[in-house]
Coordinates of C-alpha atoms and ligand atoms in Angstrom, one line a residue:
M1 CA -4.1 65.7 23.2
K2 CA -4.4 67.2 19.8
L3 CA -5.1 63.8 18.4
R4 CA -7.7 63.1 21.0
S5 CA -9.8 66.1 20.0
S6 CA -9.5 65.1 16.4
F7 CA -10.8 61.6 17.2
V8 CA -14.4 61.9 16.3
F9 CA -13.4 63.7 13.2
I10 CA -10.9 60.9 12.2
V11 CA -13.6 58.3 12.9
A12 CA -16.1 60.1 10.7
F13 CA -13.5 60.3 7.9
A14 CA -12.6 56.7 8.4
A15 CA -16.2 55.7 8.3
L16 CA -16.7 57.5 5.1
A17 CA -13.6 56.2 3.4
F18 CA -14.6 52.8 4.6
A19 CA -18.1 53.2 3.3
G20 CA -16.8 54.3 0.0
S21 CA -14.7 51.1 -0.2
V22 CA -17.7 48.8 0.4
A23 CA -20.3 50.6 -1.6
I24 CA -20.3 47.8 -4.2
K25 CA -22.3 44.9 -2.8
A26 CA -20.5 41.6 -3.2
Q27 CA -22.4 38.5 -4.3
T28 CA -20.8 36.2 -1.7
P29 CA -21.0 37.1 1.9
M30 CA -17.5 36.2 3.1
A31 CA -14.8 38.8 3.6
P32 CA -12.3 37.8 0.9
A33 CA -15.0 38.3 -1.7
K34 CA -15.3 42.0 -0.8
Y35 CA -11.9 43.0 0.5
K36 CA -8.4 42.9 -1.1
D37 CA -6.1 41.4 1.4
I38 CA -7.8 39.2 3.9
Q39 CA -5.4 36.6 5.2
Q40 CA -6.9 35.7 8.6
L41 CA -10.6 36.5 8.6
K42 CA -11.4 34.5 5.6
D43 CA -14.4 32.8 7.1
V44 CA -15.9 36.0 8.5
P45 CA -19.0 37.4 6.7
A46 CA -18.0 40.5 4.8
D47 CA -20.5 42.7 6.7
Q48 CA -18.9 41.7 10.0
I49 CA -15.5 43.1 9.1
D50 CA -16.4 46.7 10.0
V51 CA -17.8 46.0 13.4
T52 CA -14.8 43.6 14.1
M53 CA -12.4 46.4 13.1
Q54 CA -14.2 48.8 15.4
Y55 CA -13.8 46.1 18.1
F56 CA -10.0 45.9 17.4
A57 CA -9.7 49.7 17.8
A58 CA -11.8 49.7 21.0
S59 CA -9.9 46.8 22.5
L60 CA -6.6 48.6 22.0
G61 CA -7.8 52.2 22.6
W62 CA -6.7 52.9 19.1
T63 CA -8.1 54.5 15.9
C64 CA -8.1 52.8 12.5
L65 CA -5.0 54.9 11.7
N66 CA -2.8 52.9 14.2
C67 CA -3.0 49.9 11.9
H68 CA -4.0 51.4 8.5
V69 CA -2.6 54.2 6.3
R70 CA -4.3 56.7 4.1
D71 CA -3.3 58.8 1.2
Q72 CA -2.2 62.2 2.6
A73 CA -3.4 64.1 -0.4
T74 CA -6.9 62.7 -0.8
G75 CA -7.5 61.4 2.8
V76 CA -8.7 58.1 1.3
F77 CA -7.9 55.1 3.4
A78 CA -6.0 52.2 1.8
Y79 CA -7.1 49.5 4.3
E80 CA -5.6 46.7 2.2
K81 CA -2.1 48.0 2.5
N82 CA 0.3 46.4 5.0
D83 CA 2.6 49.3 5.5
K84 CA 2.1 49.5 9.3
K85 CA 3.8 46.9 11.4
E86 CA 0.9 47.1 13.8
K87 CA -1.4 45.6 11.2
V88 CA 1.0 42.8 10.6
S89 CA 1.3 42.2 14.4
A90 CA -2.5 42.2 14.6
R91 CA -2.7 39.3 12.1
G92 CA -0.5 37.3 14.4
M93 CA -2.7 38.2 17.3
I94 CA -5.8 37.1 15.4
E95 CA -4.2 33.8 14.7
M96 CA -3.3 33.4 18.4
V97 CA -6.9 34.3 19.5
R98 CA -8.4 31.8 17.1
T99 CA -6.0 29.1 18.0
V100 CA -6.8 29.5 21.7
N101 CA -10.6 29.6 21.1
A102 CA -10.5 26.6 18.8
G103 CA -8.4 24.6 21.3
D104 CA -9.5 22.5 24.2
F105 CA -8.2 25.0 26.9
G106 CA -11.6 25.7 28.4
A107 CA -11.0 29.4 27.8
K108 CA -12.4 31.8 25.2
I109 CA -10.4 35.0 24.8
N110 CA -10.5 38.1 22.7
C111 CA -8.3 41.1 22.1
A112 CA -9.8 42.9 25.1
T113 CA -9.0 40.0 27.4
C114 CA -5.4 41.2 27.4
H115 CA -5.4 44.7 26.0
Q116 CA -8.4 46.1 27.9
G117 CA -8.4 49.3 25.9
H118 CA -5.2 50.4 27.6
N119 CA -2.6 50.0 24.8
D120 CA -2.8 53.6 24.6
P121 CA 0.0 55.5 22.9
L122 CA -2.4 58.2 21.6
G123 CA -3.6 59.2 25.0
L124 CA -7.1 58.2 24.3
Q125 CA -9.2 57.4 27.3
P126 CA -9.6 53.6 27.8
A127 CA -12.4 52.2 25.8
Q128 CA -15.1 49.9 27.3
P129 CA -15.3 46.9 25.0
Y130 CA -16.9 43.9 26.6
T131 CA -16.0 40.3 25.8
E132 CA -18.8 37.9 25.3
A133 CA -17.5 36.3 28.5
Q134 CA -17.9 39.5 30.4
L135 CA -21.4 40.0 29.2
A136 CA -22.2 36.4 30.0
A137 CA -20.9 37.0 33.5
M138 CA -23.0 40.1 33.8
A139 CA -26.1 38.1 32.7
A140 CA -25.2 35.2 35.0
Q141 CA -24.8 37.6 37.9
A142 CA -28.2 39.2 37.2
A143 CA -29.7 35.7 36.9
A144 CA -28.2 34.7 40.3
Q145 CA -29.7 37.8 41.8
A146 CA -33.0 36.9 40.3
A147 CA -32.6 33.4 41.7
R148 CA -32.0 34.8 45.2
Q149 CA -35.1 36.8 44.8
G150 CA -37.2 33.6 44.4
G151 CA -36.3 31.8 41.3
A152 CA -33.4 30.3 39.3
G153 CA -33.3 32.2 36.1
A154 CA -30.8 30.5 33.9
G155 CA -29.7 33.8 32.3
G156 CA -28.3 34.0 28.9
A157 CA -25.0 32.3 28.1
R158 CA -24.7 34.8 25.4
P159 CA -25.8 38.4 25.5
G160 CA -28.6 38.7 23.1
G161 CA -30.1 35.5 24.4
P162 CA -33.1 36.1 26.5
P163 CA -32.5 39.0 28.8
Q164 CA -31.5 38.4 32.4
G165 CA -33.6 35.6 33.9
A166 CA -36.0 35.5 31.1
Q167 CA -35.6 31.8 30.8
P168 CA -37.7 30.0 33.3
G169 CA -36.5 26.7 34.7
G170 CA -33.4 25.6 36.5
R171 CA -32.9 24.2 39.9
G172 CA -34.4 25.5 43.1
G173 CA -38.0 26.1 42.5
T174 CA -40.1 27.6 39.7
P175 CA -39.1 31.2 39.0
P176 CA -41.8 33.7 38.3
P177 CA -42.0 34.1 34.6
P178 CA -40.8 37.4 33.2
P179 CA -43.6 39.9 32.7
P180 CA -45.3 40.1 29.3
V181 CA -43.9 42.7 26.9
E182 CA -47.1 44.3 25.8
P183 CA -48.0 46.2 29.0
I184 CA -44.5 47.7 29.2
I185 CA -44.8 49.0 25.6
E186 CA -48.3 50.2 26.1
K187 CA -47.2 52.1 29.3
F188 CA -44.4 53.6 27.3
I189 CA -46.8 54.8 24.5
T190 CA -49.1 56.3 27.1
A191 CA -46.3 58.0 28.9
M192 CA -45.0 59.4 25.6
G193 CA -48.3 61.2 25.1
G194 CA -50.6 58.4 23.8
Q195 CA -51.1 56.7 20.5
A196 CA -53.1 59.6 18.9
A197 CA -50.5 62.2 19.7
L198 CA -47.7 59.9 18.4
D199 CA -49.7 59.2 15.2
R200 CA -49.8 63.0 14.6
L201 CA -46.0 63.1 15.0
Q202 CA -44.9 62.9 11.4
S203 CA -41.9 65.2 11.3
R204 CA -39.6 67.0 13.7
I205 CA -36.6 69.3 13.7
T206 CA -34.5 69.2 16.8
T207 CA -31.6 71.7 17.4
G208 CA -29.2 72.1 20.2
T209 CA -25.6 71.6 21.2
V210 CA -23.5 68.5 21.5
V211 CA -20.5 68.3 23.8
N212 CA -18.0 65.6 23.1
R213 CA -15.4 63.8 25.3
A214 CA -12.8 66.4 24.5
N215 CA -15.3 69.0 25.9
Q216 CA -15.8 70.7 22.5
S217 CA -19.3 72.1 22.1
M218 CA -20.9 72.0 18.6
A219 CA -24.3 72.9 17.2
F220 CA -26.4 70.0 15.9
T221 CA -29.6 69.7 13.9
I222 CA -31.6 66.5 13.6
E223 CA -34.3 66.4 10.9
E224 CA -36.7 63.4 11.0
K225 CA -39.7 62.6 8.8
A226 CA -41.4 59.2 8.4
G227 CA -38.4 56.9 8.4
K228 CA -36.1 59.5 6.9
F229 CA -33.2 61.0 9.0
H230 CA -30.6 63.7 8.7
I231 CA -28.2 64.8 11.4
V232 CA -25.6 67.7 11.0
V233 CA -22.9 68.4 13.5
N234 CA -21.0 71.6 13.0
D235 CA -17.5 70.3 13.8
P236 CA -15.1 73.3 13.6
R237 CA -12.9 71.4 11.2
A238 CA -15.7 70.5 8.8
T239 CA -19.4 69.8 8.9
I240 CA -20.2 66.2 9.7
A241 CA -23.5 64.9 8.4
W242 CA -25.3 61.6 8.0
G243 CA -28.5 61.0 6.2
F244 CA -31.0 58.4 5.2
D245 CA -33.6 59.1 2.5
G246 CA -35.8 56.1 3.2
K247 CA -33.8 53.8 0.8
S248 CA -30.1 54.6 1.1
G249 CA -27.8 56.2 3.6
W250 CA -24.9 58.5 3.2
G251 CA -22.3 60.4 5.2
Q252 CA -20.4 63.6 4.8
A253 CA -17.2 64.9 6.4
G254 CA -16.4 68.3 4.8
P255 CA -15.9 67.7 1.1
V256 CA -16.0 63.9 1.4
I257 CA -19.4 62.4 0.7
A258 CA -20.0 58.6 0.5
D259 CA -22.6 55.9 0.6
V260 CA -23.1 54.3 4.0
D261 CA -24.9 51.0 4.7
G262 CA -25.1 48.1 7.1
F263 CA -23.8 48.5 10.6
R264 CA -22.4 51.9 9.9
L265 CA -25.8 53.2 8.8
Q266 CA -27.4 51.8 11.9
Q267 CA -24.7 53.6 14.0
A268 CA -25.3 56.8 12.1
M269 CA -29.0 56.6 12.9
R270 CA -28.8 55.8 16.6
L271 CA -30.7 59.0 17.4
N272 CA -33.5 58.3 15.0
D273 CA -36.2 58.5 17.7
L274 CA -39.2 60.1 16.0
R275 CA -41.2 56.9 15.6
R276 CA -39.5 54.8 18.2
A277 CA -42.6 54.6 20.4
S278 CA -45.2 54.3 17.6
D279 CA -43.2 51.8 15.6
F280 CA -41.8 49.8 18.5
N281 CA -43.2 46.4 17.4
T282 CA -42.1 46.7 13.8
R283 CA -38.6 48.2 14.5
Y284 CA -37.6 45.3 16.7
T285 CA -38.0 41.5 16.2
N286 CA -38.0 38.8 18.8
L287 CA -39.2 41.2 21.6
Q288 CA -38.9 39.8 25.1
A289 CA -39.2 41.2 28.5
G290 CA -36.7 40.6 31.3
R291 CA -37.3 40.6 35.0
P292 CA -37.6 44.1 36.4
T293 CA -34.2 45.5 37.4
R294 CA -32.6 48.7 38.5
L295 CA -30.5 51.5 37.0
P296 CA -27.9 53.3 39.1
A297 CA -29.0 56.7 40.6
R298 CA -28.5 59.5 38.1
T299 CA -27.2 61.9 40.8
P300 CA -24.7 61.1 43.5
G301 CA -26.5 60.1 46.6
G302 CA -29.8 59.5 44.7
T303 CA -31.7 56.3 44.8
P304 CA -31.5 53.6 42.1
I305 CA -34.3 53.7 39.6
N306 CA -36.6 50.7 39.2
V307 CA -36.9 49.8 35.6
S308 CA -38.8 47.4 33.3
L309 CA -36.5 45.7 30.7
V310 CA -37.3 44.8 27.2
Q311 CA -35.0 43.3 24.6
G312 CA -35.4 43.3 20.8
D313 CA -33.2 42.3 17.9
L314 CA -32.1 44.5 15.0
P315 CA -30.4 43.4 11.7
N316 CA -26.6 42.8 11.6
D317 CA -26.5 40.7 14.8
V318 CA -27.3 43.7 17.0
Q319 CA -29.6 43.6 20.0
E320 CA -31.0 46.4 22.0
R321 CA -32.0 46.4 25.7
L322 CA -34.5 49.0 26.6
Y323 CA -34.9 50.2 30.2
F324 CA -38.2 51.9 31.0
D325 CA -38.8 53.8 34.2
A326 CA -41.1 51.5 36.2
T327 CA -43.0 54.5 37.5
S328 CA -43.3 56.9 34.6
G329 CA -43.0 54.4 31.8
L330 CA -40.6 56.6 29.9
L331 CA -37.5 55.2 28.1
L332 CA -34.4 55.9 30.2
R333 CA -31.7 53.8 28.5
R334 CA -31.0 51.9 25.4
Q335 CA -28.1 49.5 25.4
V336 CA -27.0 48.5 21.9
I337 CA -25.0 45.3 21.8
S338 CA -23.2 44.5 18.6
H339 CA -21.7 41.1 18.2
T340 CA -18.4 40.8 16.3
A341 CA -16.3 38.1 14.8
L342 CA -13.7 36.6 17.2
N343 CA -16.0 36.2 20.3
G344 CA -16.3 39.9 21.1
A345 CA -19.1 42.4 21.5
L346 CA -19.3 46.1 21.6
V347 CA -21.8 48.0 23.8
E348 CA -23.2 51.4 23.2
T349 CA -25.4 53.1 25.8
I350 CA -27.8 55.9 25.1
D351 CA -29.4 57.6 28.2
Y352 CA -32.4 59.8 27.9
S353 CA -33.4 62.3 30.5
D354 CA -35.0 65.7 31.1
Y355 CA -38.2 64.8 29.3
K356 CA -40.5 67.7 28.4
D357 CA -43.9 68.0 26.7
V358 CA -43.7 69.3 23.1
A359 CA -47.0 69.4 21.3
G360 CA -48.4 66.6 23.4
V361 CA -45.4 64.3 23.1
Q362 CA -42.6 63.7 25.6
V363 CA -39.2 64.6 24.2
P364 CA -35.9 64.0 26.1
F365 CA -34.0 67.2 26.3
T366 CA -30.7 65.5 27.3
I367 CA -29.4 62.5 25.5
K368 CA -26.0 60.9 26.4
L369 CA -24.4 58.6 23.9
N370 CA -21.6 56.6 25.3
N371 CA -19.5 53.9 23.6
W372 CA -15.9 52.8 23.2
N373 CA -14.8 56.0 21.5
T374 CA -17.6 58.4 22.1
L375 CA -19.0 60.3 25.1
D376 CA -21.4 62.8 23.5
T377 CA -24.0 64.8 25.4
Y378 CA -26.8 66.2 23.3
T379 CA -28.6 69.1 24.9
V380 CA -31.8 70.0 23.1
V381 CA -32.6 73.7 22.8
D382 CA -35.5 73.7 20.4
V383 CA -38.0 71.2 18.9
K384 CA -40.2 72.0 16.0
T385 CA -42.9 69.4 15.7
G386 CA -44.7 69.0 12.4
A387 CA -42.2 71.2 10.6
Q388 CA -42.1 71.2 6.9
I389 CA -39.0 69.4 5.8
D390 CA -38.0 69.3 2.1
D391 CA -37.4 65.6 1.0
A392 CA -34.2 66.9 -0.6
Q393 CA -32.7 67.3 2.9
F394 CA -32.5 63.5 3.3
V395 CA -31.0 62.8 -0.1
K396 CA -27.2 62.3 -0.6
P397 CA -25.7 65.7 -1.7
S398 CA -24.1 65.5 -5.1
V399 CA -20.4 66.2 -5.2
K400 CA -19.7 69.7 -6.3
Ligands
LIG1 C1 -5.1 46.5 15.7 C2 -4.9 46.8 14.2 C3 -6.1 47.2 13.5 C4 -7.0 48.3 13.7 C5 -7.0 49.2 14.9 C6 -7.9 48.3 12.6 N1 -7.6 47.3 11.7 FE1 -8.6 47.0 10.0 N2 -7.4 45.4 9.6 C7 -6.4 44.9 10.5 C8 -5.9 43.7 10.0 C9 -4.9 42.8 10.6 C10 -6.6 43.4 8.7 C11 -6.4 42.2 7.8 C12 -7.2 41.1 8.3 C13 -6.9 39.7 7.7 O1 -5.8 39.6 7.0 O2 -7.7 38.8 7.8 C14 -7.5 44.5 8.5 C15 -8.3 44.7 7.5 C16 -9.2 45.7 7.3 C17 -10.0 45.9 6.1 C18 -10.0 45.1 4.8 C19 -9.0 45.6 3.9 C20 -8.8 44.8 2.6 O3 -9.3 45.3 1.5 O4 -8.2 43.8 2.7 C21 -10.8 47.0 6.3 C22 -11.8 47.6 5.3 C23 -10.4 47.5 7.6 N3 -9.4 46.7 8.2 C24 -11.0 48.7 8.2 C25 -10.7 49.1 9.4 C26 -11.4 50.2 10.0 C27 -12.5 51.0 9.4 C28 -10.8 50.4 11.2 C29 -11.1 51.4 12.3 C30 -12.5 51.3 12.8 C31 -9.7 49.4 11.4 N4 -9.7 48.6 10.3 C32 -8.9 49.2 12.5 C33 -6.0 45.5 11.6 C34 -6.6 46.6 12.2
LIG2 C1 -3.2 36.6 25.4 C2 -3.1 38.1 25.5 C3 -3.3 38.8 24.2 C4 -4.4 38.8 23.4 C5 -5.6 37.9 23.6 C6 -4.2 39.7 22.3 N1 -3.0 40.3 22.5 FE1 -2.2 41.7 21.3 N2 -0.5 41.8 22.4 C7 -0.3 41.1 23.6 C8 1.0 41.4 24.1 C9 1.5 40.8 25.4 C10 1.6 42.3 23.3 C11 2.9 43.0 23.4 C12 3.9 42.2 22.6 C13 5.3 42.9 22.7 O1 5.4 43.8 23.4 O2 6.1 42.5 21.9 C14 0.6 42.5 22.2 C15 0.8 43.3 21.1 C16 -0.1 43.7 20.1 C17 0.1 44.6 19.1 C18 1.3 45.3 18.8 C19 1.3 46.6 19.5 C20 2.4 47.5 19.1 O3 2.5 48.6 19.8 O4 3.2 47.2 18.2 C21 -1.1 44.6 18.4 C22 -1.4 45.5 17.2 C23 -2.0 43.7 19.0 N3 -1.4 43.2 20.1 C24 -3.3 43.5 18.6 C25 -4.1 42.6 19.1 C26 -5.4 42.2 18.5 C27 -6.1 42.9 17.4 C28 -5.9 41.2 19.3 C29 -7.2 40.4 19.1 C30 -7.4 39.8 17.8 C31 -4.9 40.9 20.3 N4 -3.9 41.7 20.2 C32 -5.1 39.9 21.3 C33 -1.2 40.2 24.2 C34 -2.4 39.8 23.6

């Protein structure tokens, strides 16, 4: 139990130690060029190692420390060391998975196929990693549903393909094409307060409390200003912070400060919402709408919510699916799908609710962030729109 409550903390430290180890950009993109002892994942791009490792951890319900060691004195991870038998076993498992997937067995597997997040000696709650196959099945199910409703959407064989039923064609009649994207985004902008109000929104300080899955409550502060981002969470063990000054990212866990980039930086900035509505078309590429769908009721016994669905791509082989309330136009859910090596994908869900008007712009006062190792509920207490924020706040603190 003690370990569980330390989990976020360990993850933050692991992320920083990890970031430190990859701060030097390698010339070649493959893993062996960047890391010290890659024996199995030699053909995996270097920048996919981190998300793949997170996938391993999620699949087993483990933390990085189940397979890796760190220096007790400095807290710095030595990921290349092979001291833990679990890391050695995992290499065998990787080989097995790759052998099956390369073979002619008609089956594609991943760690989660067998482990399902339940190999759980630390008492962590089961994670929810999805395999590509599970996501494809979900997409196929949605497509079949769409087909029953009057068209045979082919669905996406791979999540991150067109959203459910977005591909017209298939047998059994001509499906109605998915609606165009623009009206959904325009409705969102209007619902948020309109383009003019959003254009005036150049900075914001949001404060409140975040409750994690161990039911610990901590104060948080988010500062945002024209593409710059800074979040501080007052974890009782040490302050956790992430920042982005417009050019480079960094993270801090107590005295440990390190550069953060790539997928980890994207993760650190999941709540960077200041300009989401106004910069929608530039933030995402390959925007497509899916057929309207539904989200489950938010309260027991409530009615399911009709939603419009838009999907867009982000760097690092990440897609987001955005669910907009069909009535109000507001963003209710973002689903972040990160593809990993070895035929697996990780899904993060961010739910927005309790919208309130602050200086003419709608702000969600409850944000739930849910992924394989996190269940954080952010409750906003105060929002200062147009606050003066010193640029220094976004810059990596120097080591004292
Ligand atoms: C189930 C065991 C397992 C877990 C959990 C795990 N790893 Fe790994 N990790 C491995 C294995 C195995 C390798 C070596 C892969 C190879 O030989 O191709 C590795 C290699 C690495 C490397 C490359 C080290 C080098 O220089 O050679 C890094 C960095 C890394 N892991 C980070 C992480 C992080 C961060 C986490 C937590 C998010 C994590 N790992 C969780 C098994 C694991
Ligand atoms: C086909 C099913 C299957 C798949 C797929 C699979 N595993 Fe396993 N794994 C097992 C079984 C069964 C065991 C237990 C073996 C034993 O008890 O000796 C195991 C054991 C392990 C162990 C050792 C656990 C311990 O407590 O020592 C690690 C680590 C591990 N698997 C990691 C992985 C990783 C990482 C992947 C994906 C690359 C993976 N496994 C994919 C079935 C699977």
